[in-house]
mmCIF file of C-alpha atoms and ligand atoms in Angstrom:
data_model
loop_
_atom_site.group_PDB
_atom_site.id
_atom_site.type_symbol
_atom_site.label_atom_id
_atom_site.label_comp_id
_atom_site.label_asym_id
_atom_site.label_seq_id
_atom_site.Cartn_x
_atom_site.Cartn_y
_atom_site.Cartn_z
ATOM 1 C CA UNK A 1 0.425 0.357 0.094
ATOM 2 C CA UNK A 2 1.370 3.619 -0.736
ATOM 3 C CA UNK A 3 0.098 6.651 1.859
ATOM 4 C CA UNK A 4 1.107 9.790 1.966
ATOM 5 C CA UNK A 5 3.175 11.698 5.050
ATOM 6 C CA UNK A 6 3.547 15.469 5.363
ATOM 7 C CA UNK A 7 5.815 16.280 8.030
ATOM 8 C CA UNK A 8 6.554 19.614 9.858
ATOM 9 C CA UNK A 9 9.484 18.885 11.539
ATOM 10 C CA UNK A 10 9.096 22.945 13.236
ATOM 11 C CA UNK A 11 12.191 24.295 15.618
ATOM 12 C CA UNK A 12 14.367 23.130 18.726
ATOM 13 C CA UNK A 13 14.472 19.744 18.580
ATOM 14 C CA UNK A 14 12.100 18.837 16.173
ATOM 15 C CA UNK A 15 13.503 17.841 12.862
ATOM 16 C CA UNK A 16 15.975 15.710 14.531
ATOM 17 C CA UNK A 17 13.473 13.595 16.299
ATOM 18 C CA UNK A 18 10.906 13.616 13.140
ATOM 19 C CA UNK A 19 14.503 12.393 11.377
ATOM 20 C CA UNK A 20 14.572 9.212 13.491
ATOM 21 C CA UNK A 21 10.596 8.847 13.019
ATOM 22 C CA UNK A 22 11.520 8.408 10.117
ATOM 23 C CA UNK A 23 13.917 5.524 10.098
ATOM 24 C CA UNK A 24 11.482 3.984 11.250
ATOM 25 C CA UNK A 25 8.424 4.469 9.095
ATOM 26 C CA UNK A 26 11.270 2.843 5.988
ATOM 27 C CA UNK A 27 11.818 0.137 8.554
ATOM 28 C CA UNK A 28 8.691 -0.663 8.698
ATOM 29 C CA UNK A 29 7.775 0.190 4.921
ATOM 30 C CA UNK A 30 10.450 -3.024 4.340
ATOM 31 C CA UNK A 31 9.624 -4.976 5.925
ATOM 32 C CA UNK A 32 6.182 -4.737 5.886
ATOM 33 C CA UNK A 33 5.804 -3.957 2.210
ATOM 34 C CA UNK A 34 4.805 -0.422 1.745
ATOM 35 C CA UNK A 35 5.789 2.424 0.449
ATOM 36 C CA UNK A 36 5.224 6.033 2.579
ATOM 37 C CA UNK A 37 5.509 8.471 0.867
ATOM 38 C CA UNK A 38 6.299 11.560 2.611
ATOM 39 C CA UNK A 39 7.069 15.565 2.146
ATOM 40 C CA UNK A 40 8.275 18.072 4.081
ATOM 41 C CA UNK A 41 6.712 21.253 5.437
ATOM 42 C CA UNK A 42 7.309 24.656 7.104
ATOM 43 C CA UNK A 43 5.825 25.203 10.933
ATOM 44 C CA UNK A 44 5.891 28.033 13.466
ATOM 45 C CA UNK A 45 9.934 29.529 13.953
ATOM 46 C CA UNK A 46 10.912 27.967 11.185
ATOM 47 C CA UNK A 47 8.726 29.083 8.694
ATOM 48 C CA UNK A 48 8.083 32.747 10.276
ATOM 49 C CA UNK A 49 12.264 33.345 9.452
ATOM 50 C CA UNK A 50 11.581 31.440 5.939
ATOM 51 C CA UNK A 51 8.618 33.405 4.937
ATOM 52 C CA UNK A 52 7.403 35.405 7.951
ATOM 53 C CA UNK A 53 4.383 33.207 8.806
ATOM 54 C CA UNK A 54 4.531 30.026 11.119
ATOM 55 C CA UNK A 55 1.980 28.703 8.847
ATOM 56 C CA UNK A 56 2.631 29.491 4.827
ATOM 57 C CA UNK A 57 -0.892 28.635 2.850
ATOM 58 C CA UNK A 58 1.195 26.259 1.647
ATOM 59 C CA UNK A 59 2.238 23.995 3.896
ATOM 60 C CA UNK A 60 -1.934 23.774 5.347
ATOM 61 C CA UNK A 61 -2.278 22.965 1.489
ATOM 62 C CA UNK A 62 0.888 20.118 1.573
ATOM 63 C CA UNK A 63 -0.808 18.521 4.620
ATOM 64 C CA UNK A 64 -4.922 19.092 3.720
ATOM 65 C CA UNK A 65 -3.216 16.682 0.083
ATOM 66 C CA UNK A 66 -1.263 13.979 2.928
ATOM 67 C CA UNK A 67 -3.090 10.939 4.170
ATOM 68 C CA UNK A 68 -1.320 12.354 8.064
ATOM 69 C CA UNK A 69 0.031 14.109 9.930
ATOM 70 C CA UNK A 70 3.735 14.050 11.463
ATOM 71 C CA UNK A 71 4.635 17.140 14.155
ATOM 72 C CA UNK A 72 8.260 17.641 15.894
ATOM 73 C CA UNK A 73 7.824 20.473 17.479
ATOM 74 C CA UNK A 74 7.742 24.569 17.498
ATOM 75 C CA UNK A 75 8.154 27.683 19.103
ATOM 76 C CA UNK A 76 11.716 28.907 21.152
ATOM 77 C CA UNK A 77 13.407 32.448 22.966
ATOM 78 C CA UNK A 78 14.251 32.963 18.739
ATOM 79 C CA UNK A 79 10.217 34.490 18.744
ATOM 80 C CA UNK A 80 8.943 34.737 22.342
ATOM 81 C CA UNK A 81 8.881 38.314 21.477
ATOM 82 C CA UNK A 82 7.226 38.470 18.446
ATOM 83 C CA UNK A 83 4.094 39.672 17.541
ATOM 84 C CA UNK A 84 1.230 37.072 19.312
ATOM 85 C CA UNK A 85 -0.959 36.977 16.384
ATOM 86 C CA UNK A 86 2.573 35.911 14.309
ATOM 87 C CA UNK A 87 4.279 33.506 17.209
ATOM 88 C CA UNK A 88 4.782 30.206 15.882
ATOM 89 C CA UNK A 89 2.140 28.760 18.543
ATOM 90 C CA UNK A 90 0.118 30.033 15.975
ATOM 91 C CA UNK A 91 1.257 27.650 13.403
ATOM 92 C CA UNK A 92 -0.457 24.765 16.062
ATOM 93 C CA UNK A 93 -3.276 26.309 16.615
ATOM 94 C CA UNK A 94 -3.919 27.829 12.817
ATOM 95 C CA UNK A 95 -3.191 23.449 11.221
ATOM 96 C CA UNK A 96 -5.771 22.412 14.040
ATOM 97 C CA UNK A 97 -8.263 24.705 13.149
ATOM 98 C CA UNK A 98 -7.487 24.240 9.104
ATOM 99 C CA UNK A 99 -7.392 20.745 9.363
ATOM 100 C CA UNK A 100 -10.884 20.217 11.739
ATOM 101 C CA UNK A 101 -8.947 18.020 14.007
ATOM 102 C CA UNK A 102 -10.805 18.656 17.032
ATOM 103 C CA UNK A 103 -10.712 15.311 19.355
ATOM 104 C CA UNK A 104 -6.011 14.967 20.949
ATOM 105 C CA UNK A 105 -5.949 11.253 22.026
ATOM 106 C CA UNK A 106 -2.785 10.760 24.695
ATOM 107 C CA UNK A 107 -2.409 7.953 26.447
ATOM 108 C CA UNK A 108 -0.566 8.912 29.067
ATOM 109 C CA UNK A 109 1.539 4.730 29.711
ATOM 110 C CA UNK A 110 3.517 3.854 32.671
ATOM 111 C CA UNK A 111 5.953 1.181 30.787
ATOM 112 C CA UNK A 112 6.582 -1.167 33.371
ATOM 113 C CA UNK A 113 10.729 0.148 32.383
ATOM 114 C CA UNK A 114 10.183 2.562 33.164
ATOM 115 C CA UNK A 115 8.403 2.763 36.777
ATOM 116 C CA UNK A 116 11.858 4.173 38.610
ATOM 117 C CA UNK A 117 11.835 7.297 36.665
ATOM 118 C CA UNK A 118 8.022 8.196 37.874
ATOM 119 C CA UNK A 119 7.516 11.511 40.004
ATOM 120 C CA UNK A 120 4.588 9.188 42.425
ATOM 121 C CA UNK A 121 5.534 7.073 45.153
ATOM 122 C CA UNK A 122 6.263 3.351 44.596
ATOM 123 C CA UNK A 123 2.944 2.209 46.161
ATOM 124 C CA UNK A 124 1.204 4.636 44.123
ATOM 125 C CA UNK A 125 2.820 3.971 40.754
ATOM 126 C CA UNK A 126 2.440 0.135 41.250
ATOM 127 C CA UNK A 127 -0.969 0.139 40.952
ATOM 128 C CA UNK A 128 -0.478 0.631 37.132
ATOM 129 C CA UNK A 129 -0.485 3.697 34.759
ATOM 130 C CA UNK A 130 -2.458 3.771 31.718
ATOM 131 C CA UNK A 131 -4.878 6.854 30.861
ATOM 132 C CA UNK A 132 -5.849 8.159 28.278
ATOM 133 C CA UNK A 133 -6.567 11.890 28.092
ATOM 134 C CA UNK A 134 -9.363 13.385 25.093
ATOM 135 C CA UNK A 135 -9.332 17.166 25.322
ATOM 136 C CA UNK A 136 -11.584 18.796 22.826
ATOM 137 C CA UNK A 137 -8.951 20.655 20.660
ATOM 138 C CA UNK A 138 -10.736 23.373 18.232
ATOM 139 C CA UNK A 139 -12.607 24.889 20.654
ATOM 140 C CA UNK A 140 -13.299 26.703 24.613
ATOM 141 C CA UNK A 141 -11.616 29.385 25.398
ATOM 142 C CA UNK A 142 -8.332 28.758 22.764
ATOM 143 C CA UNK A 143 -10.282 30.067 19.744
ATOM 144 C CA UNK A 144 -13.826 31.549 21.605
ATOM 145 C CA UNK A 145 -15.524 35.652 20.592
ATOM 146 C CA UNK A 146 -15.101 37.653 21.695
ATOM 147 C CA UNK A 147 -11.444 38.067 22.945
ATOM 148 C CA UNK A 148 -9.184 41.760 22.837
ATOM 149 C CA UNK A 149 -7.666 43.897 24.322
ATOM 150 C CA UNK A 150 -8.424 47.513 24.569
ATOM 151 C CA UNK A 151 -8.126 50.566 27.603
ATOM 152 C CA UNK A 152 -11.860 50.423 29.312
ATOM 153 C CA UNK A 153 -11.504 53.759 31.646
ATOM 154 C CA UNK A 154 -8.360 54.113 31.319
ATOM 155 C CA UNK A 155 -7.361 50.809 32.161
ATOM 156 C CA UNK A 156 -6.334 48.683 30.268
ATOM 157 C CA UNK A 157 -8.135 45.265 30.521
ATOM 158 C CA UNK A 158 -7.585 41.551 27.947
ATOM 159 C CA UNK A 159 -10.552 39.199 27.603
ATOM 160 C CA UNK A 160 -11.072 35.544 26.178
ATOM 161 C CA UNK A 161 -14.367 33.423 25.927
ATOM 162 C CA UNK A 162 -14.773 30.304 27.390
ATOM 163 C CA UNK A 163 -17.745 29.262 24.442
ATOM 164 C CA UNK A 164 -18.885 26.283 23.649
ATOM 165 C CA UNK A 165 -22.213 25.284 21.523
ATOM 166 C CA UNK A 166 -24.102 21.640 22.134
ATOM 167 C CA UNK A 167 -22.863 20.279 19.208
ATOM 168 C CA UNK A 168 -19.107 20.480 19.736
ATOM 169 C CA UNK A 169 -19.475 19.336 23.000
ATOM 170 C CA UNK A 170 -21.389 15.864 21.499
ATOM 171 C CA UNK A 171 -18.861 15.325 19.507
ATOM 172 C CA UNK A 172 -15.919 15.010 21.705
ATOM 173 C CA UNK A 173 -17.871 13.322 24.287
ATOM 174 C CA UNK A 174 -19.029 10.310 21.830
ATOM 175 C CA UNK A 175 -15.460 9.877 20.493
ATOM 176 C CA UNK A 176 -14.219 8.987 24.390
ATOM 177 C CA UNK A 177 -16.856 6.904 24.934
ATOM 178 C CA UNK A 178 -16.006 5.792 21.758
ATOM 179 C CA UNK A 179 -12.276 4.963 22.526
ATOM 180 C CA UNK A 180 -13.542 4.175 26.110
ATOM 181 C CA UNK A 181 -14.743 0.839 24.735
ATOM 182 C CA UNK A 182 -11.760 -0.519 22.809
ATOM 183 C CA UNK A 183 -9.820 0.109 27.220
ATOM 184 C CA UNK A 184 -11.448 -0.263 30.613
ATOM 185 C CA UNK A 185 -15.101 1.647 29.739
ATOM 186 C CA UNK A 186 -15.008 4.352 32.196
ATOM 187 C CA UNK A 187 -14.929 7.477 30.646
ATOM 188 C CA UNK A 188 -14.582 10.799 33.225
ATOM 189 C CA UNK A 189 -15.341 14.286 32.159
ATOM 190 C CA UNK A 190 -13.597 16.858 34.056
ATOM 191 C CA UNK A 191 -15.657 20.535 34.221
ATOM 192 C CA UNK A 192 -15.546 23.205 36.736
ATOM 193 C CA UNK A 193 -19.694 23.098 36.750
ATOM 194 C CA UNK A 194 -20.159 24.821 40.653
ATOM 195 C CA UNK A 195 -18.737 27.419 38.675
ATOM 196 C CA UNK A 196 -18.908 27.818 34.853
ATOM 197 C CA UNK A 197 -21.914 28.078 32.753
ATOM 198 C CA UNK A 198 -19.906 26.372 29.563
ATOM 199 C CA UNK A 199 -19.687 23.154 31.756
ATOM 200 C CA UNK A 200 -22.927 23.227 33.150
ATOM 201 C CA UNK A 201 -23.938 22.626 29.698
ATOM 202 C CA UNK A 202 -21.120 20.492 29.208
ATOM 203 C CA UNK A 203 -22.150 18.384 32.118
ATOM 204 C CA UNK A 204 -25.469 18.468 30.243
ATOM 205 C CA UNK A 205 -23.986 17.685 27.500
ATOM 206 C CA UNK A 206 -22.214 14.016 28.352
ATOM 207 C CA UNK A 207 -24.973 13.087 30.466
ATOM 208 C CA UNK A 208 -27.706 12.854 27.029
ATOM 209 C CA UNK A 209 -24.350 11.353 25.287
ATOM 210 C CA UNK A 210 -24.217 8.998 27.696
ATOM 211 C CA UNK A 211 -26.829 7.336 27.535
ATOM 212 C CA UNK A 212 -26.027 6.089 24.399
ATOM 213 C CA UNK A 213 -23.082 4.428 25.273
ATOM 214 C CA UNK A 214 -24.891 1.810 29.320
ATOM 215 C CA UNK A 215 -22.115 -0.672 28.404
ATOM 216 C CA UNK A 216 -19.890 2.782 29.610
ATOM 217 C CA UNK A 217 -19.716 3.557 33.022
ATOM 218 C CA UNK A 218 -19.227 7.276 33.109
ATOM 219 C CA UNK A 219 -18.799 9.799 36.668
ATOM 220 C CA UNK A 220 -17.671 14.244 36.196
ATOM 221 C CA UNK A 221 -14.594 15.669 38.410
ATOM 222 C CA UNK A 222 -14.084 19.133 38.928
ATOM 223 C CA UNK A 223 -11.353 20.315 37.619
ATOM 224 C CA UNK A 224 -9.191 20.736 40.502
ATOM 225 C CA UNK A 225 -10.324 17.593 42.020
ATOM 226 C CA UNK A 226 -9.276 15.481 38.888
ATOM 227 C CA UNK A 227 -5.621 18.127 39.084
ATOM 228 C CA UNK A 228 -5.584 16.066 42.779
ATOM 229 C CA UNK A 229 -6.532 12.739 41.906
ATOM 230 C CA UNK A 230 -4.646 12.520 39.407
ATOM 231 C CA UNK A 231 -1.441 12.606 41.722
ATOM 232 C CA UNK A 232 -2.914 10.989 44.048
ATOM 233 C CA UNK A 233 -4.805 7.801 42.380
ATOM 234 C CA UNK A 234 -3.691 7.976 38.470
ATOM 235 C CA UNK A 235 -5.093 4.128 38.407
ATOM 236 C CA UNK A 236 -8.208 5.418 39.304
ATOM 237 C CA UNK A 237 -8.657 6.772 35.730
ATOM 238 C CA UNK A 238 -9.402 5.468 32.380
ATOM 239 C CA UNK A 239 -10.812 8.160 30.011
ATOM 240 C CA UNK A 240 -10.938 11.696 30.801
ATOM 241 C CA UNK A 241 -12.856 13.372 28.081
ATOM 242 C CA UNK A 242 -12.548 18.067 28.780
ATOM 243 C CA UNK A 243 -12.705 21.104 27.040
ATOM 244 C CA UNK A 244 -9.341 22.634 25.188
ATOM 245 C CA UNK A 245 -7.533 25.122 27.946
ATOM 246 C CA UNK A 246 -8.137 21.619 30.916
ATOM 247 C CA UNK A 247 -7.289 19.158 28.409
ATOM 248 C CA UNK A 248 -3.861 21.410 28.324
ATOM 249 C CA UNK A 249 -3.915 21.681 31.776
ATOM 250 C CA UNK A 250 -4.157 18.636 33.006
ATOM 251 C CA UNK A 251 -2.108 16.541 30.274
ATOM 252 C CA UNK A 252 0.920 17.754 30.614
ATOM 253 C CA UNK A 253 0.593 16.469 34.119
ATOM 254 C CA UNK A 254 -1.297 12.680 33.520
ATOM 255 C CA UNK A 255 2.171 13.169 30.975
ATOM 256 C CA UNK A 256 4.509 14.014 33.877
ATOM 257 C CA UNK A 257 3.787 11.533 36.696
ATOM 258 C CA UNK A 258 4.695 8.987 34.139
ATOM 259 C CA UNK A 259 8.328 10.137 34.947
ATOM 260 C CA UNK A 260 8.879 9.762 31.367
ATOM 261 C CA UNK A 261 7.289 12.741 28.805
ATOM 262 C CA UNK A 262 10.408 12.107 26.174
ATOM 263 C CA UNK A 263 8.460 8.688 26.377
ATOM 264 C CA UNK A 264 4.380 9.903 24.892
ATOM 265 C CA UNK A 265 3.382 9.786 22.038
ATOM 266 C CA UNK A 266 -0.440 11.874 21.126
ATOM 267 C CA UNK A 267 -3.398 12.240 18.163
ATOM 268 C CA UNK A 268 -5.104 15.357 16.906
ATOM 269 C CA UNK A 269 -8.137 13.873 14.365
ATOM 270 C CA UNK A 270 -11.480 14.759 12.958
ATOM 271 C CA UNK A 271 -14.476 14.795 11.003
ATOM 272 C CA UNK A 272 -12.083 13.770 8.045
ATOM 273 C CA UNK A 273 -7.997 13.101 7.137
ATOM 274 C CA UNK A 274 -6.136 13.715 7.674
ATOM 275 C CA UNK A 275 -5.351 13.319 11.251
ATOM 276 C CA UNK A 276 -2.116 15.298 12.819
ATOM 277 C CA UNK A 277 0.488 13.451 15.226
ATOM 278 C CA UNK A 278 3.093 14.949 17.157
ATOM 279 C CA UNK A 279 4.479 14.130 20.519
ATOM 280 C CA UNK A 280 3.692 15.687 23.610
ATOM 281 C CA UNK A 281 6.677 17.420 24.883
ATOM 282 C CA UNK A 282 8.086 20.957 23.328
ATOM 283 C CA UNK A 283 10.888 21.985 21.010
ATOM 284 C CA UNK A 284 13.460 21.821 23.709
ATOM 285 C CA UNK A 285 15.724 24.175 22.836
ATOM 286 C CA UNK A 286 18.714 24.124 25.715
ATOM 287 C CA UNK A 287 19.795 20.140 23.930
ATOM 288 C CA UNK A 288 17.880 21.723 20.692
ATOM 289 C CA UNK A 289 21.013 20.498 17.559
ATOM 290 C CA UNK A 290 23.270 18.297 19.973
ATOM 291 C CA UNK A 291 21.888 14.694 19.507
ATOM 292 C CA UNK A 292 20.901 14.135 22.558
ATOM 293 C CA UNK A 293 17.075 14.364 22.502
ATOM 294 C CA UNK A 294 14.315 11.032 22.841
ATOM 295 C CA UNK A 295 13.158 10.226 19.760
ATOM 296 C CA UNK A 296 10.472 7.360 21.252
ATOM 297 C CA UNK A 297 8.143 9.494 21.419
ATOM 298 C CA UNK A 298 8.441 10.638 17.983
ATOM 299 C CA UNK A 299 8.352 6.892 16.366
ATOM 300 C CA UNK A 300 5.623 6.121 19.388
ATOM 301 C CA UNK A 301 3.632 8.955 17.790
ATOM 302 C CA UNK A 302 4.233 7.349 13.993
ATOM 303 C CA UNK A 303 3.293 4.364 15.560
ATOM 304 C CA UNK A 304 -0.327 5.696 16.680
ATOM 305 C CA UNK A 305 -0.936 6.966 13.067
ATOM 306 C CA UNK A 306 -0.268 3.606 11.557
ATOM 307 C CA UNK A 307 -3.343 2.386 13.675
ATOM 308 C CA UNK A 308 -5.135 5.278 13.654
ATOM 309 C CA UNK A 309 -4.703 6.733 9.841
ATOM 310 C CA UNK A 310 -3.583 3.068 8.313
ATOM 311 C CA UNK A 311 -4.962 0.482 10.185
ATOM 312 C CA UNK A 312 -2.078 -1.543 10.407
ATOM 313 C CA UNK A 313 -2.367 -2.553 13.796
ATOM 314 C CA UNK A 314 0.729 -5.267 13.032
ATOM 315 C CA UNK A 315 2.922 -2.696 11.672
ATOM 316 C CA UNK A 316 2.564 -0.476 15.111
ATOM 317 C CA UNK A 317 2.564 -2.805 17.949
ATOM 318 C CA UNK A 318 5.573 -3.508 15.507
ATOM 319 C CA UNK A 319 7.337 -0.036 17.202
ATOM 320 C CA UNK A 320 5.554 -0.550 20.263
ATOM 321 C CA UNK A 321 7.405 -3.833 20.532
ATOM 322 C CA UNK A 322 10.371 -2.741 19.114
ATOM 323 C CA UNK A 323 10.445 0.574 21.495
ATOM 324 C CA UNK A 324 10.279 -2.174 24.864
ATOM 325 C CA UNK A 325 12.771 -4.505 23.972
ATOM 326 C CA UNK A 326 15.466 -1.123 23.257
ATOM 327 C CA UNK A 327 13.950 -0.147 26.733
ATOM 328 C CA UNK A 328 14.829 -3.400 28.445
ATOM 329 C CA UNK A 329 17.904 -3.704 26.935
ATOM 330 C CA UNK A 330 18.889 -1.162 28.998
ATOM 331 C CA UNK A 331 19.811 1.591 26.250
ATOM 332 C CA UNK A 332 18.228 5.065 27.214
ATOM 333 C CA UNK A 333 18.938 8.377 26.106
ATOM 334 C CA UNK A 334 19.247 11.533 28.660
ATOM 335 C CA UNK A 335 15.728 12.012 30.207
ATOM 336 C CA UNK A 336 15.848 8.308 31.071
ATOM 337 C CA UNK A 337 19.053 7.752 32.592
ATOM 338 C CA UNK A 338 19.113 6.176 35.204
ATOM 339 C CA UNK A 339 22.336 3.751 36.697
ATOM 340 C CA UNK A 340 23.516 0.700 35.268
ATOM 341 C CA UNK A 341 21.551 1.581 31.923
ATOM 342 C CA UNK A 342 23.736 2.892 28.445
ATOM 343 C CA UNK A 343 23.231 6.226 27.440
ATOM 344 C CA UNK A 344 22.683 6.397 24.002
ATOM 345 C CA UNK A 345 22.296 9.545 21.666
ATOM 346 C CA UNK A 346 19.307 9.710 19.289
ATOM 347 C CA UNK A 347 19.828 9.462 16.112
ATOM 348 C CA UNK A 348 21.704 5.883 17.788
ATOM 349 C CA UNK A 349 18.056 4.877 19.737
ATOM 350 C CA UNK A 350 16.223 6.256 16.177
ATOM 351 C CA UNK A 351 18.570 2.878 14.945
ATOM 352 C CA UNK A 352 18.909 0.539 17.586
ATOM 353 C CA UNK A 353 14.300 0.855 17.032
ATOM 354 C CA UNK A 354 14.837 -0.086 13.400
ATOM 355 C CA UNK A 355 16.913 -2.759 14.164
ATOM 356 C CA UNK A 356 14.833 -4.229 16.469
ATOM 357 C CA UNK A 357 12.084 -3.737 13.917
HETATM 358 C C1 IPM B 1 -0.303 21.803 23.888
HETATM 359 C C2 IPM B 1 0.583 22.885 23.679
HETATM 360 C C3 IPM B 1 0.331 23.926 22.826
HETATM 361 C C4 IPM B 1 -1.459 24.286 23.637
HETATM 362 C C5 IPM B 1 0.500 25.564 21.956
HETATM 363 C C6 IPM B 1 2.373 24.705 22.359
HETATM 364 C C7 IPM B 1 0.230 26.282 21.331
HETATM 365 O O1 IPM B 1 0.993 23.008 24.565
HETATM 366 O O2 IPM B 1 -0.352 20.871 22.723
HETATM 367 O O3 IPM B 1 -0.721 21.657 24.682
HETATM 368 O O4 IPM B 1 -1.535 24.827 24.597
HETATM 369 O O5 IPM B 1 -2.450 23.731 22.909
HETATM 370 MG MG1 MG B 2 0.586 22.018 26.139
#
């Protein structure tokens, strides 16, 4: 089979980690007889430097013509003082909106080989962490109107609007329930319904949707409690569904308790293809260009792509198994190094995974 993939390496460590993921794609292509046709486009700071815009029109076109998109990372201190409408992050928000990627799936899973890396107490970690944050990605306070900054009564004020319509809530809720059916049949919806009107509607609509899924258990948590429960007892969670802003915050928290930010992939999807895959970590400008970064989150993002976008389950499984094997053999990039393990570079890690495949 032939698949068209658009690569958006982006900034910081983006190019070096995407390079490793490409090696892995090629290894899979060879082993299973697929052709992955790769195109590359500009996004983020690199795009600003070369075109003046964080999301050039050409990039949107190439993405729309592809079957899937693989993104590295965007942003860095070099572009921190640019006008806010032109910052690298705008590129990422823009491509999500352009491709209609309303759902962001962020699995947070503890790799048994990396238990010691978790920041939580061993008795908490021993119960396991295997949850999936399903974050609404194209609505809520990130995009709500009105927003802006102005002067009122001689004072500067700034404002954003947290707004959802029932259709937006319904489609993300349905996806969460569908995904829960493939996991452990439990959905936790996170909101702030004790204070926010928008959260009250959120809760109402999620309740309505849950009637279509009598086999899935639904519970609700306020976001402050959810943040606390995530560190107190993460094993209680299966699928967590929430709005854009709460999901942004909780997915970082869920990721970091596994201790291995450098290991976690993500998928952003809409009603039609292409979906976009990216590691959940950022551009790590402090180690960029030094061949030190951990490419495994990007490599595992490719596994998610093969599974979700191309329905290549066996191939996805082969990548996950290869990553497990490399970890089991004791190879680690700097972020996960412990006593007795062997330090490898970003490119060596990519080669090791390919060898296992
Ligand atoms: C993320 C990031 C982005 C977000 C930024 C870079 C715009 O934090 O993907 O979680 O807030 O969505
Ligand atoms: Mg974030």
